Amino acid sequence: LAKTTQPISMDSYEGQEVNITCSHNNIATNDYITWYQQFPSQGPRFIIQGYKTKVTNEVASLFIPADRKSSTLSLPRVSLSDTAVYYCLGDLSGGYNKLIFGAGTRLAVHP
Amino acid sequence: NAGVTQTPKFQVLKTGQSMTLQCAQDMNHNSMYWYRQDPGMGLRLIYYSASEGTTDKGEVPNGYNVSRLNKREFSLRLESAAPSQTSVYFCASSERSPLAGVRSGELFFGEGSRLTVL
């Protein structure tokens, strides 16, 4: 079963921009690419989703190239409270509803 | 607006015991999901239901059964619990529909059910 691929961990410092890239070679043609944030002992929280090009909201930006085989989550000016695990999500099954999470990227933001 | 409600929040079982985790959503969503998350690991899909009356296996279905009782409720049953099923279980729902042109990946999660099997 195809899965998404992300870096296992990343380190950053307060005030820096962080970019996390996810590879998803087999994303379904008409599926959004979605990103989540998870803090310890909590459920995942929706951050942003997009279909192609660039999407921006109050929390993050999402860049998706034309071939949709990858996506990059951009967190501007991170703070200590952005320390969390970040997941990309998509339907890789060829069906339409089998939403599989990748292993996630553990982001540590340092003072 | 409660969103997704899971019960119980905590449960301790002995090996071989059975139990059912309950999940209900009040957002009129078509799709519902059960995930498990082992300590320090990512979420793995157990079962999902695209609509009332349908269920499908996810990545790790062995040892579990599900029932989509109606559009609101999606339960997960462990028939004979094993220590390997010690985990946090999350229920989620989504408005995803096969009728949609582009399918949203936004999932709404419950608070989780922490299960320990001794």
XYZ file of N, CA and C in Angstrom:
687
model
N 0.852 -1.186 0.000
C 0.000 0.000 0.000
C 0.888 1.236 0.000
N 0.686 2.104 -0.970
C 1.487 3.316 -1.071
C 1.229 4.210 0.134
N 2.280 4.866 0.599
C 2.140 5.774 1.725
C 2.858 7.069 1.397
N 2.598 8.051 2.213
C 3.309 9.313 2.083
C 4.661 9.204 2.759
N 5.595 10.048 2.340
C 6.938 10.055 2.905
C 7.289 11.457 3.361
N 7.693 11.570 4.618
C 8.083 12.861 5.202
C 9.383 12.659 5.975
N 10.131 13.763 6.215
C 11.295 13.631 7.114
C 10.811 13.258 8.508
N 11.591 12.452 9.203
C 11.185 11.989 10.530
C 11.183 13.125 11.541
N 12.184 13.986 11.466
C 12.270 15.076 12.430
C 12.954 16.295 11.820
N 12.668 17.441 12.434
C 13.296 18.705 12.030
C 13.488 19.553 13.274
N 14.515 20.377 13.234
C 14.765 21.324 14.312
C 14.780 22.736 13.750
N 14.274 23.684 14.542
C 14.281 25.073 14.117
C 14.401 25.958 15.347
N 14.494 27.260 15.098
C 14.562 28.230 16.183
C 13.419 29.210 16.046
N 13.051 29.778 17.147
C 11.955 30.751 17.133
C 12.203 31.836 16.097
N 11.154 32.207 15.383
C 11.234 33.281 14.405
C 11.619 32.833 13.012
N 12.084 31.597 12.865
C 12.468 31.109 11.544
C 11.266 30.569 10.782
N 11.424 30.464 9.472
C 10.426 29.807 8.635
C 10.797 28.333 8.515
N 9.786 27.473 8.622
C 10.009 26.035 8.522
C 9.227 25.485 7.340
N 9.902 24.688 6.527
C 9.259 24.039 5.392
C 9.361 22.525 5.547
N 8.231 21.856 5.503
C 8.188 20.400 5.621
C 7.591 19.854 4.335
N 8.328 18.960 3.685
C 7.885 18.416 2.403
C 7.409 16.983 2.569
N 6.350 16.658 1.871
C 5.774 15.315 1.876
C 5.714 14.807 0.430
N 6.137 13.578 0.230
C 6.026 12.945 -1.087
C 4.822 12.017 -1.094
N 4.002 12.122 -2.117
C 2.809 11.274 -2.236
C 2.592 10.962 -3.704
N 3.377 10.013 -4.189
C 3.388 9.722 -5.623
C 2.047 9.299 -6.172
N 1.203 8.687 -5.322
C -0.032 8.082 -5.841
C -1.286 8.752 -5.318
N -1.200 10.029 -5.050
C -2.379 10.716 -4.541
C -3.499 10.635 -5.579
N -4.711 10.402 -5.098
C -5.850 10.279 -6.003
C -6.058 11.581 -6.782
N -6.491 11.444 -8.013
C -6.580 12.587 -8.932
C -7.433 13.718 -8.386
N -8.548 13.386 -7.761
C -9.434 14.446 -7.307
C -9.487 14.546 -5.781
N -8.353 14.342 -5.149
C -8.252 14.482 -3.698
C -7.444 15.712 -3.329
N -7.897 16.388 -2.282
C -7.075 17.409 -1.676
C -5.877 16.766 -0.987
N -4.824 17.546 -0.810
C -3.699 17.170 0.043
C -3.865 17.957 1.332
N -3.847 17.251 2.440
C -4.227 17.846 3.712
C -3.119 17.672 4.740
N -2.949 18.672 5.582
C -1.923 18.626 6.624
C -2.556 18.812 7.993
N -1.955 18.077 8.955
C -2.432 18.102 10.329
C -1.281 18.380 11.287
N -1.648 18.888 12.463
C -0.713 19.117 13.562
C -1.211 18.314 14.757
N -0.279 17.699 15.490
C -0.683 16.958 16.669
C 0.252 17.243 17.832
N -0.350 17.630 18.950
C 0.379 17.804 20.202
C 0.240 16.531 21.035
N 1.160 16.297 21.963
C 1.073 15.095 22.811
C -0.272 14.998 23.529
N -0.803 13.803 23.558
C -2.057 13.482 24.260
C -3.280 14.180 23.656
N -3.165 14.637 22.422
C -4.313 15.238 21.745
C -4.514 14.574 20.392
N -5.719 14.728 19.843
C -5.959 14.260 18.496
C -5.368 15.220 17.470
N -5.194 14.773 16.246
C -4.671 15.649 15.192
C -5.612 16.820 14.935
N -5.015 17.931 14.573
C -5.776 19.145 14.286
C -5.513 19.563 12.849
N -6.557 19.803 12.089
C -6.456 20.245 10.694
C -5.735 21.583 10.624
N -4.752 21.681 9.683
C -4.049 22.952 9.481
C -4.486 23.586 8.169
N -4.331 22.836 7.072
C -4.535 23.427 5.763
C -4.693 22.315 4.740
N -5.377 22.595 3.651
C -5.422 21.659 2.538
C -5.465 22.421 1.231
N -5.035 21.718 0.171
C -5.034 22.342 -1.140
C -5.075 21.295 -2.220
N -5.368 21.757 -3.440
C -5.392 20.841 -4.576
C -4.158 21.034 -5.461
N -3.863 22.280 -5.823
C -2.636 22.566 -6.562
C -2.250 24.021 -6.354
N -1.079 24.376 -6.753
C -0.441 25.696 -6.623
C -0.258 26.037 -5.151
N -0.720 27.205 -4.739
C -0.431 27.669 -3.387
C -1.712 28.040 -2.657
N -1.770 27.632 -1.388
C -2.885 27.993 -0.528
C -2.297 28.614 0.738
N -2.924 29.661 1.229
C -2.452 30.304 2.450
C -3.631 30.569 3.374
N -3.426 30.305 4.657
C -4.405 30.718 5.653
C -3.671 31.419 6.790
N -4.350 31.654 7.890
C -3.751 32.433 8.978
C -2.642 31.664 9.696
N -2.540 30.376 9.455
C -1.584 29.545 10.172
C -0.382 29.162 9.308
N -0.617 28.836 8.038
C 0.437 28.251 7.212
C 0.162 28.508 5.742
N 1.160 28.125 4.928
C 0.993 28.088 3.481
C 1.280 26.671 3.006
N 0.671 26.328 1.904
C 0.856 25.010 1.318
C 1.176 25.182 -0.158
N 2.297 24.579 -0.579
C 2.732 24.661 -1.965
C 2.620 23.273 -2.591
N 1.952 23.206 -3.736
C 1.747 21.934 -4.423
C 2.149 22.120 -5.881
N 3.146 21.363 -6.357
C 3.552 21.505 -7.766
C 2.505 20.923 -8.691
N 2.659 21.197 -9.958
C 1.659 20.796 -10.948
C 1.464 19.283 -11.005
N 2.519 18.509 -10.780
C 2.370 17.052 -10.866
C 1.760 16.448 -9.608
N 1.599 17.232 -8.550
C 0.959 16.824 -7.286
C 1.619 15.613 -6.644
N 2.857 15.347 -6.951
C 3.543 14.215 -6.339
C 4.179 14.570 -5.003
N 4.134 15.831 -4.643
C 4.653 16.250 -3.349
C 3.915 17.512 -2.911
N 4.114 17.877 -1.677
C 3.574 19.145 -1.191
C 4.492 19.647 -0.074
N 4.524 20.957 0.118
C 5.370 21.554 1.143
C 4.543 22.441 2.048
N 4.564 22.107 3.315
C 3.913 22.929 4.336
C 4.906 23.963 4.815
N 4.520 25.225 4.810
C 5.407 26.302 5.239
C 4.804 26.982 6.467
N 5.584 26.994 7.546
C 5.163 27.670 8.782
C 6.030 28.916 8.955
N 5.435 30.099 8.834
C 6.232 31.319 8.934
C 6.529 31.686 10.386
N 7.743 32.084 10.666
C 8.093 32.617 11.983
C 7.583 31.726 13.120
N 8.132 30.529 13.220
C 7.653 29.570 14.223
C 7.956 30.059 15.639
N 7.126 29.578 16.569
C 7.341 29.846 17.982
C 7.441 28.510 18.714
N 7.751 28.570 19.996
C 7.881 27.343 20.786
C 6.606 26.507 20.734
N 5.468 27.171 20.643
C 4.185 26.470 20.638
C 3.928 25.711 19.338
N 4.774 25.870 18.348
C 4.655 25.104 17.102
C 5.361 23.752 17.193
N 6.014 23.481 18.308
C 6.629 22.175 18.527
C 5.524 21.123 18.564
N 5.564 20.203 17.614
C 4.479 19.239 17.437
C 4.888 18.250 16.361
N 4.010 17.294 16.088
C 4.199 16.386 14.959
C 3.260 16.824 13.845
N 3.781 16.868 12.629
C 3.022 17.329 11.472
C 2.856 16.172 10.493
N 1.618 15.959 10.060
C 1.304 14.858 9.161
C 0.704 15.382 7.859
N 1.076 14.748 6.757
C 0.316 14.969 5.535
C -0.602 13.764 5.348
N -1.654 13.984 4.621
C -2.699 12.969 4.504
C -3.265 12.964 3.107
N -3.510 11.760 2.608
C -4.149 11.691 1.309
C -4.720 10.311 1.072
N -5.495 10.200 0.033
C -6.050 8.912 -0.366
C -5.128 8.311 -1.409
N -4.413 7.278 -1.016
C -3.438 6.662 -1.906
C -3.913 5.309 -2.412
N -5.146 4.971 -2.127
C -5.573 3.602 -2.371
C -6.131 3.383 -3.761
N -6.415 4.477 -4.473
C -7.088 4.304 -5.750
C -8.592 4.253 -5.572
N -9.024 4.144 -4.321
C -10.441 4.238 -4.027
C -10.767 5.690 -3.779
N -11.645 5.978 -2.867
C -11.910 7.393 -2.652
C -11.951 7.772 -1.184
N -11.778 6.832 -0.289
C -11.980 7.217 1.100
C -10.954 6.661 2.072
N -9.968 5.941 1.615
C -9.019 5.271 2.500
C -7.914 6.263 2.841
N -8.126 7.066 3.852
C -7.219 8.150 4.213
C -6.127 7.646 5.143
N -4.915 7.611 4.619
C -3.767 7.052 5.318
C -2.827 8.177 5.737
N -2.460 8.194 7.009
C -1.480 9.159 7.490
C -0.071 8.625 7.253
N 0.849 9.538 6.957
C 2.254 9.181 6.941
C 2.774 9.086 8.356
N 4.070 8.835 8.489
C 4.672 8.670 9.814
C 4.779 9.979 10.569
N 4.694 11.089 9.863
C 4.736 12.381 10.526
C 6.143 12.925 10.661
N 6.237 14.241 10.788
C 7.506 14.935 11.018
C 7.462 15.581 12.392
N 8.403 15.205 13.230
C 8.464 15.765 14.588
C 9.273 17.044 14.537
N 8.609 18.179 14.699
C 9.272 19.483 14.663
C 9.561 19.961 16.078
N 10.811 20.289 16.328
C 11.212 20.860 17.617
C 11.669 22.287 17.384
N 11.019 23.231 18.038
C 11.394 24.636 17.933
C 12.127 25.025 19.209
N 13.334 25.585 19.026
C 14.194 25.927 20.159
C 14.226 27.447 20.385
N 14.434 27.861 21.631
C 14.496 29.309 21.908
C 15.680 29.958 21.193
N -22.428 22.529 20.172
C -22.072 21.636 19.072
C -20.967 20.702 19.523
N -21.292 19.406 19.718
C -20.341 18.482 20.325
C -19.286 18.021 19.331
N -19.594 17.933 18.032
C -18.617 17.442 17.069
C -18.582 15.923 17.076
N -17.419 15.344 17.411
C -17.228 13.896 17.473
C -17.036 13.502 18.927
N -17.874 12.600 19.398
C -17.834 12.171 20.793
C -17.482 10.700 20.873
N -16.469 10.373 21.649
C -16.041 8.997 21.841
C -16.242 8.590 23.297
N -16.659 7.342 23.485
C -16.727 6.776 24.834
C -16.284 5.320 24.796
N -15.624 4.820 25.846
C -15.147 5.590 26.997
C -13.855 6.319 26.679
N -13.414 7.198 27.539
C -12.140 7.889 27.361
C -10.979 7.039 27.842
N -11.208 6.213 28.816
C -10.185 5.329 29.360
C -10.797 3.957 29.621
N -10.018 2.907 29.383
C -10.485 1.555 29.654
C -9.286 0.653 29.875
N -9.399 -0.210 30.893
C -8.388 -1.229 31.130
C -9.069 -2.583 30.980
N -8.502 -3.438 30.170
C -9.045 -4.771 29.926
C -8.011 -5.835 30.266
N -8.510 -7.031 30.525
C -7.619 -8.178 30.640
C -7.587 -8.895 29.290
N -6.512 -9.557 29.014
C -6.395 -10.324 27.773
C -7.582 -11.257 27.614
N -8.189 -11.231 26.421
C -9.314 -12.096 26.137
C -10.677 -11.450 26.351
N -10.721 -10.345 27.076
C -11.995 -9.660 27.280
C -12.405 -8.938 26.008
N -13.679 -8.622 25.923
C -14.187 -7.898 24.767
C -14.721 -6.542 25.204
N -14.770 -5.622 24.260
C -15.354 -4.322 24.543
C -15.673 -3.605 23.240
N -16.523 -2.597 23.349
C -16.891 -1.789 22.190
C -16.612 -0.333 22.481
N -15.911 0.311 21.552
C -15.713 1.755 21.609
C -16.816 2.413 20.777
N -17.436 3.407 21.383
C -18.533 4.083 20.715
C -18.083 5.421 20.148
N -18.625 5.782 19.006
C -18.317 7.071 18.396
C -19.585 7.626 17.773
N -19.834 8.903 17.995
C -20.987 9.557 17.395
C -20.585 10.952 16.938
N -21.131 11.359 15.790
C -20.882 12.714 15.284
C -22.214 13.393 14.984
N -22.236 14.696 15.193
C -23.474 15.441 15.003
C -23.359 16.453 13.870
N -22.480 16.186 12.910
C -22.236 17.123 11.809
C -22.822 16.630 10.498
N -23.600 15.554 10.552
C -24.235 14.986 9.360
C -23.207 14.558 8.306
N -22.056 14.090 8.767
C -20.997 13.672 7.858
C -21.273 12.286 7.285
N -20.832 12.093 6.043
C -21.005 10.796 5.402
C -19.989 9.768 5.875
N -18.731 10.196 6.002
C -17.635 9.263 6.244
C -17.193 9.274 7.695
N -16.866 8.087 8.189
C -16.345 7.964 9.552
C -15.189 6.987 9.569
N -14.280 7.165 10.540
C -13.020 6.438 10.563
C -12.654 6.044 11.992
N -11.932 4.933 12.087
C -11.264 4.576 13.331
C -9.769 4.449 13.056
N -8.976 5.171 13.879
C -7.526 5.081 13.823
C -7.018 4.630 15.190
N -5.839 4.014 15.185
C -5.148 3.748 16.429
C -3.775 4.411 16.394
N -3.303 4.800 17.570
C -2.006 5.452 17.659
C -1.258 4.869 18.847
N -0.210 4.133 18.546
C 0.635 3.564 19.586
C 1.617 4.634 20.074
N 2.139 4.480 21.275
C 3.020 5.513 21.842
C 4.180 5.873 20.918
N 4.325 7.154 20.648
C 5.429 7.635 19.821
C 5.301 7.339 18.342
N 4.148 6.839 17.933
C 3.969 6.442 16.533
C 2.900 7.299 15.867
N 2.754 7.093 14.579
C 1.726 7.808 13.824
C 0.377 7.102 13.903
N -0.604 7.656 13.217
C -1.945 7.082 13.222
C -2.070 6.030 12.130
N -2.714 4.930 12.475
C -2.953 3.866 11.503
C -4.454 3.623 11.388
N -4.899 3.514 10.168
C -6.323 3.354 9.888
C -6.746 1.913 10.140
N -7.768 1.734 10.958
C -8.261 0.393 11.280
C -9.392 0.013 10.324
N -10.454 0.781 10.355
C -11.615 0.606 9.492
C -12.165 1.984 9.147
N -12.909 2.037 8.067
C -13.599 3.261 7.728
C -14.950 2.932 7.108
N -15.785 3.950 7.080
C -17.129 3.796 6.539
C -17.430 5.009 5.673
N -17.611 4.763 4.384
C -17.853 5.861 3.444
C -19.278 6.385 3.524
N -20.183 5.547 3.995
C -21.574 5.970 4.122
C -22.289 4.981 5.036
N -23.468 5.368 5.438
C -24.273 4.490 6.297
C -24.459 3.139 5.617
N -24.183 2.073 6.354
C -24.387 0.744 5.808
C -23.192 0.133 5.120
N -22.093 0.898 4.984
C -20.885 0.358 4.347
C -19.694 0.500 5.276
N -18.834 -0.515 5.275
C -17.588 -0.445 6.025
C -16.483 -1.105 5.207
N -15.256 -0.649 5.403
C -14.115 -1.208 4.671
C -12.907 -1.292 5.581
N -12.037 -2.243 5.275
C -10.824 -2.423 6.057
C -9.803 -1.341 5.745
N -9.085 -0.965 6.791
C -7.987 -0.025 6.630
C -6.664 -0.760 6.614
N -5.651 -0.171 7.229
C -4.307 -0.753 7.241
C -4.168 -1.918 8.224
N -4.837 -1.814 9.370
C -4.632 -2.789 10.451
C -5.965 -3.288 11.001
N -6.767 -4.004 10.210
C -8.107 -4.400 10.662
C -8.158 -5.643 11.548
N -7.103 -6.436 11.558
C -7.159 -7.718 12.271
C -7.388 -7.520 13.760
N -8.348 -8.297 14.293
C -8.664 -8.226 15.708
C -9.779 -7.254 16.049
N -10.320 -6.595 15.014
C -11.373 -5.596 15.213
C -12.575 -5.874 14.313
N -13.730 -5.426 14.780
C -14.916 -5.376 13.947
C -15.564 -4.017 14.129
N -16.303 -3.586 13.131
C -16.967 -2.284 13.210
C -18.414 -2.435 12.791
N -19.170 -1.409 13.193
C -20.569 -1.359 12.815
C -20.956 0.091 12.607
N -21.478 0.379 11.418
C -22.010 1.736 11.174
C -23.506 1.642 11.422
N -23.887 1.940 12.635
C -25.265 1.738 13.087
C -26.244 2.636 12.348
N -25.838 3.836 12.086
C -26.646 4.820 11.355
C -25.684 5.905 10.905
N -26.172 6.980 10.374
C -25.252 7.988 9.864
C -24.423 8.616 10.991
N -24.951 8.680 12.166
C -24.276 9.348 13.278
C -23.229 8.483 13.959
N -23.444 7.172 14.019
C -22.665 6.334 14.921
C -21.826 5.278 14.202
N -20.605 5.092 14.734
C -19.668 4.129 14.146
C -18.905 3.504 15.306
N -19.172 2.235 15.582
C -18.568 1.600 16.751
C -17.457 0.648 16.351
N -16.510 0.474 17.258
C -15.356 -0.412 17.051
C -15.356 -1.457 18.154
N -15.312 -2.720 17.785
C -15.380 -3.792 18.765
C -14.100 -4.632 18.750
N -13.602 -4.884 19.945
C -12.518 -5.830 20.136
C -13.137 -7.097 20.724
N -13.112 -8.175 19.994
C -13.784 -9.408 20.442
C -12.976 -10.123 21.513
N -11.661 -10.139 21.365
C -10.799 -10.819 22.319
C -9.510 -10.000 22.431
N -9.508 -9.099 23.385
C -8.429 -8.121 23.461
C -7.070 -8.781 23.716
N -6.043 -8.196 23.103
C -4.670 -8.661 23.263
C -3.792 -7.481 23.682
N -2.696 -7.732 24.396
C -1.817 -6.621 24.804
C -1.348 -5.767 23.627
N -1.223 -6.360 22.438
C -0.796 -5.596 21.262
C -1.824 -4.550 20.840
N -3.021 -4.634 21.395
C -4.054 -3.648 21.075
C -4.076 -2.478 22.064
N -3.150 -2.466 22.972
C -2.973 -1.314 23.857
C -2.584 -0.125 23.001
N -3.408 0.926 23.052
C -3.206 2.041 22.147
C -4.194 3.154 22.497
N -4.057 4.269 21.817
C -5.079 5.320 21.854
C -5.875 5.225 20.560
N -7.165 5.168 20.692
C -8.038 5.010 19.534
C -8.757 6.333 19.254
N -8.667 6.767 18.011
C -9.328 8.003 17.594
C -10.402 7.694 16.568
N -11.557 8.272 16.792
C -12.620 8.254 15.807
C -12.616 9.596 15.080
N -12.933 9.593 13.812
C -12.976 10.833 13.044
C -14.120 10.771 12.047
N -14.564 11.933 11.625
C -15.597 11.991 10.597
C -15.220 13.033 9.557
N -15.843 12.906 8.396
C -15.544 13.815 7.297
C -16.775 13.975 6.422
N -16.881 15.120 5.800
C -17.996 15.347 4.887
C -17.709 14.778 3.494
N -16.573 14.075 3.337
C -16.225 13.507 2.045
C -17.400 12.767 1.427
N -17.584 12.978 0.150
C -18.686 12.330 -0.552
C -18.225 11.967 -1.954
N -18.658 10.816 -2.462
C -18.293 10.452 -3.835
C -18.884 11.391 -4.865
N -19.838 12.206 -4.432
C -20.470 13.134 -5.366
C -19.666 14.407 -5.539
N -18.716 14.631 -4.648
C -17.955 15.876 -4.693
C -16.945 15.825 -5.829
N -16.722 16.960 -6.473
C -15.742 17.026 -7.548
C -14.341 16.805 -7.034
N -13.975 17.531 -5.986
C -12.685 17.352 -5.342
C -12.961 17.026 -3.884
N -12.306 15.999 -3.403
C -12.673 15.475 -2.087
C -11.818 16.065 -0.983
N -12.502 16.639 -0.014
C -11.828 17.233 1.137
C -11.158 16.163 1.991
N -10.018 16.518 2.530
C -9.318 15.622 3.453
C -9.464 16.054 4.889
N -10.375 17.007 5.148
C -10.513 17.507 6.504
C -11.270 16.515 7.362
N -10.595 16.027 8.366
C -11.170 15.101 9.325
C -11.400 15.816 10.643
N -12.513 15.485 11.282
C -12.827 16.011 12.609
C -12.655 14.860 13.595
N -11.779 15.053 14.557
C -11.420 13.975 15.471
C -12.114 14.103 16.811
N -12.371 12.932 17.413
C -12.766 12.884 18.806
C -11.546 13.050 19.689
N -11.753 13.044 21.003
C -10.664 13.271 21.955
C -9.812 12.029 22.168
N -10.247 10.899 21.691
C -9.472 9.679 21.831
C -9.942 8.819 22.998
N -9.695 7.527 22.850
C -10.005 6.552 23.899
C -8.724 5.790 24.199
N -8.275 5.904 25.444
C -7.004 5.276 25.817
C -7.286 3.885 26.363
N -6.840 2.854 25.652
C -7.116 1.464 26.013
C -5.831 0.764 26.422
N -5.890 0.119 27.577
C -4.773 -0.699 28.055
C -5.251 -2.126 28.212
N -4.509 -3.059 27.614
C -4.843 -4.476 27.725
C -3.728 -5.169 28.509
N -4.094 -5.743 29.636
C -3.089 -6.371 30.513
C -2.924 -7.849 30.203
